Coordinates of N, CA and C in Angstrom, one line a residue:
M1208 N -55.4 7.3 18.9 CA -54.1 6.6 18.7 C -53.0 7.6 19.0
N1209 N -52.3 7.3 20.0 CA -51.3 8.2 20.5 C -50.0 7.4 20.6
A1210 N -49.4 7.1 19.5 CA -48.2 6.3 19.5 C -46.9 7.2 19.5
K1211 N -46.1 6.9 20.5 CA -44.8 7.7 20.6 C -43.7 6.6 20.5
L1212 N -42.7 7.0 19.8 CA -41.5 6.2 19.7 C -40.6 6.5 20.9
N1213 N -40.3 5.5 21.6 CA -39.5 5.7 22.8 C -38.3 4.8 22.7
F1214 N -37.3 5.4 22.1 CA -36.0 4.7 22.0 C -35.3 4.7 23.3
A1215 N -34.8 3.6 23.7 CA -34.0 3.5 25.0 C -32.7 4.1 24.7
S1216 N -32.2 5.0 25.5 CA -30.9 5.6 25.2 C -29.9 4.6 25.8
P1217 N -28.8 4.4 25.1 CA -27.8 3.4 25.6 C -27.0 4.1 26.7
S1218 N -26.6 3.2 27.6 CA -25.8 3.8 28.7 C -24.5 4.3 28.3
S1219 N -24.0 5.2 29.1 CA -22.7 5.8 28.7 C -21.6 4.8 28.7
T1220 N -21.7 3.8 29.5 CA -20.6 2.7 29.4 C -20.6 2.0 28.1
L1221 N -21.8 1.7 27.6 CA -21.9 1.0 26.3 C -21.4 1.9 25.2
A1222 N -21.7 3.2 25.3 CA -21.2 4.2 24.2 C -19.6 4.3 24.3
V1223 N -19.1 4.3 25.5 CA -17.6 4.4 25.6 C -17.0 3.1 25.1
A1224 N -17.6 2.0 25.4 CA -17.0 0.7 25.0 C -17.1 0.6 23.4
A1225 N -18.2 1.0 22.8 CA -18.3 1.0 21.4 C -17.3 1.9 20.7
A1226 N -17.1 3.1 21.3 CA -16.1 4.0 20.8 C -14.7 3.5 20.9
A1227 N -14.4 2.8 22.0 CA -13.1 2.2 22.2 C -12.8 1.1 21.2
L1228 N -13.8 0.3 21.0 CA -13.7 -0.8 20.0 C -13.5 -0.3 18.6
A1229 N -14.3 0.8 18.3 CA -14.1 1.4 16.9 C -12.7 2.0 16.8
T1230 N -12.2 2.6 17.8 CA -10.8 3.1 17.8 C -9.8 2.0 17.6
V1231 N -9.9 0.9 18.3 CA -9.0 -0.2 18.2 C -9.1 -0.8 16.8
I1232 N -10.2 -0.9 16.2 CA -10.4 -1.5 14.8 C -9.8 -0.5 13.8
A1233 N -10.0 0.8 14.0 CA -9.5 1.8 13.0 C -7.9 1.8 13.1
M1234 N -7.4 1.7 14.3 CA -5.9 1.7 14.5 C -5.3 0.4 13.9
G1235 N -6.0 -0.7 14.0 CA -5.5 -1.9 13.4 C -5.5 -1.8 11.9
I1236 N -6.5 -1.3 11.3 CA -6.6 -1.1 9.8 C -5.5 -0.2 9.4
L1237 N -5.3 0.9 10.1 CA -4.3 1.9 9.7 C -2.9 1.2 9.9
W1238 N -2.6 0.5 10.9 CA -1.4 -0.2 11.1 C -1.1 -1.2 9.9
A1239 N -2.1 -1.9 9.5 CA -2.0 -2.9 8.4 C -1.7 -2.2 7.1
V1240 N -2.3 -1.1 6.8 CA -2.0 -0.3 5.6 C -0.6 0.2 5.6
V1241 N -0.1 0.8 6.7 CA 1.2 1.3 6.9 C 2.2 0.2 6.7
A1242 N 2.0 -1.0 7.3 CA 2.9 -2.1 7.2 C 3.0 -2.6 5.7
L1243 N 1.9 -2.6 5.0 CA 1.9 -3.0 3.6 C 2.7 -2.1 2.8
F1244 N 2.5 -0.7 3.0 CA 3.2 0.2 2.2 C 4.7 0.1 2.5
Q1245 N 5.1 -0.1 3.8 CA 6.5 -0.2 4.1 C 7.1 -1.5 3.5
S1246 N 6.4 -2.5 3.5 CA 7.0 -3.8 3.0 C 7.1 -3.8 1.5
R1247 N 6.3 -3.0 0.8 CA 6.4 -2.9 -0.6 C 7.1 -1.6 -1.1
G1248 N 7.8 -0.9 -0.2 CA 8.4 0.3 -0.6 C 9.6 0.2 -1.5
A1249 N 10.4 -0.9 -1.3 CA 11.6 -1.1 -2.1 C 11.3 -1.3 -3.6
P1250 N 10.3 -2.2 -3.9 CA 10.0 -2.4 -5.3 C 9.5 -1.1 -6.0
M1251 N 8.7 -0.3 -5.3 CA 8.2 0.9 -5.9 C 9.3 1.9 -6.0
E1252 N 10.3 1.9 -5.2 CA 11.4 2.8 -5.3 C 12.2 2.4 -6.5
R1253 N 12.4 1.1 -6.8 CA 13.1 0.7 -8.0 C 12.4 1.0 -9.2
L1254 N 11.0 0.9 -9.2 CA 10.2 1.3 -10.4 C 10.3 2.8 -10.7
A1255 N 10.3 3.6 -9.6 CA 10.4 5.0 -9.8 C 11.8 5.4 -10.4
A1256 N 12.8 4.7 -9.9 CA 14.2 5.0 -10.4 C 14.3 4.6 -11.9
A1257 N 13.7 3.5 -12.2 CA 13.7 3.0 -13.6 C 12.9 4.0 -14.5
E1258 N 11.8 4.5 -14.0 CA 11.0 5.4 -14.8 C 11.8 6.7 -15.0
R1259 N 12.5 7.2 -14.0 CA 13.3 8.4 -14.2 C 14.5 8.1 -15.2
A1260 N 15.0 6.9 -15.1 CA 16.2 6.6 -16.0 C 15.7 6.5 -17.5
C1261 N 14.5 6.2 -17.7 CA 14.0 5.9 -19.1 C 13.0 7.1 -19.5
A1262 N 13.1 8.2 -18.9 CA 12.1 9.3 -19.2 C 12.4 9.9 -20.6
E1263 N 13.5 9.7 -21.2 CA 13.8 10.3 -22.5 C 13.1 9.6 -23.7
H1264 N 12.6 8.4 -23.4 CA 11.9 7.7 -24.5 C 10.5 8.3 -24.7
A1265 N 10.2 8.5 -26.0 CA 8.9 9.2 -26.3 C 7.7 8.2 -26.3
Y1266 N 8.0 7.0 -26.8 CA 6.9 6.0 -26.9 C 6.8 5.1 -25.6
Q1267 N 5.5 4.8 -25.3 CA 5.3 4.0 -24.1 C 6.0 2.6 -24.2
S1268 N 5.9 2.0 -25.4 CA 6.5 0.7 -25.6 C 8.0 0.7 -25.4
E1269 N 8.7 1.8 -25.9 CA 10.1 1.9 -25.7 C 10.4 2.2 -24.3
R1270 N 9.6 3.0 -23.6 CA 9.8 3.3 -22.2 C 9.7 2.0 -21.3
A1271 N 8.7 1.2 -21.7 CA 8.4 0.0 -20.9 C 9.6 -1.0 -21.1
A1272 N 10.1 -1.1 -22.3 CA 11.2 -2.0 -22.6 C 12.5 -1.5 -21.9
C1273 N 12.7 -0.2 -21.9 CA 13.8 0.3 -21.2 C 13.7 0.1 -19.7
M1274 N 12.5 0.3 -19.1 CA 12.4 0.1 -17.7 C 12.6 -1.4 -17.3
N1275 N 12.1 -2.3 -18.2 CA 12.3 -3.7 -17.9 C 13.8 -4.1 -17.9
A1276 N 14.5 -3.5 -18.9 CA 15.9 -3.8 -19.1 C 16.7 -3.2 -17.9
W1277 N 16.3 -2.0 -17.5 CA 16.9 -1.3 -16.3 C 16.7 -2.1 -15.0
L1278 N 15.5 -2.6 -14.9 CA 15.2 -3.4 -13.6 C 16.0 -4.7 -13.6
V1279 N 16.1 -5.3 -14.7 CA 16.8 -6.6 -14.8 C 18.3 -6.3 -14.5
A1280 N 18.8 -5.3 -15.1 CA 20.2 -4.9 -14.9 C 20.5 -4.5 -13.5
S1281 N 19.6 -3.9 -12.8 CA 19.8 -3.4 -11.4 C 19.5 -4.5 -10.4
R1282 N 19.0 -5.6 -10.8 CA 18.6 -6.6 -9.8 C 19.9 -7.3 -9.3
P1283 N 20.0 -7.4 -8.0 CA 21.2 -8.0 -7.4 C 21.2 -9.5 -7.7
E1284 N 22.3 -10.0 -8.1 CA 22.4 -11.4 -8.5 C 22.6 -12.2 -7.2
T1285 N 21.7 -13.2 -7.1 CA 21.9 -14.1 -5.9 C 22.1 -15.5 -6.5
I1286 N 23.3 -15.9 -6.4 CA 23.7 -17.2 -6.9 C 24.0 -18.1 -5.7
A1287 N 23.4 -19.3 -5.8 CA 23.7 -20.2 -4.7 C 25.1 -20.7 -4.7
R1288 N 25.8 -20.6 -3.6 CA 27.2 -21.0 -3.5 C 27.2 -22.4 -2.9
R1289 N 28.2 -23.1 -3.3 CA 28.3 -24.5 -2.8 C 29.4 -24.5 -1.7

């Protein structure tokens, strides 16, 4: 019994095509992550500013209440005009 495994080596064209497809998929995922971070950057910036403004509170419950009040006070008012 002389069994040898003989795997067919893929052609170089197939390897290049697979690498190109993997690169396109990776770039698409990276672009989606960057777009999500940029679209959600403003709310995180406001949360960080609220956290810095309420840093003097010792207890988490007081800090959370202060941050909520700060965020409500800093929210731009949009009132429908007639």
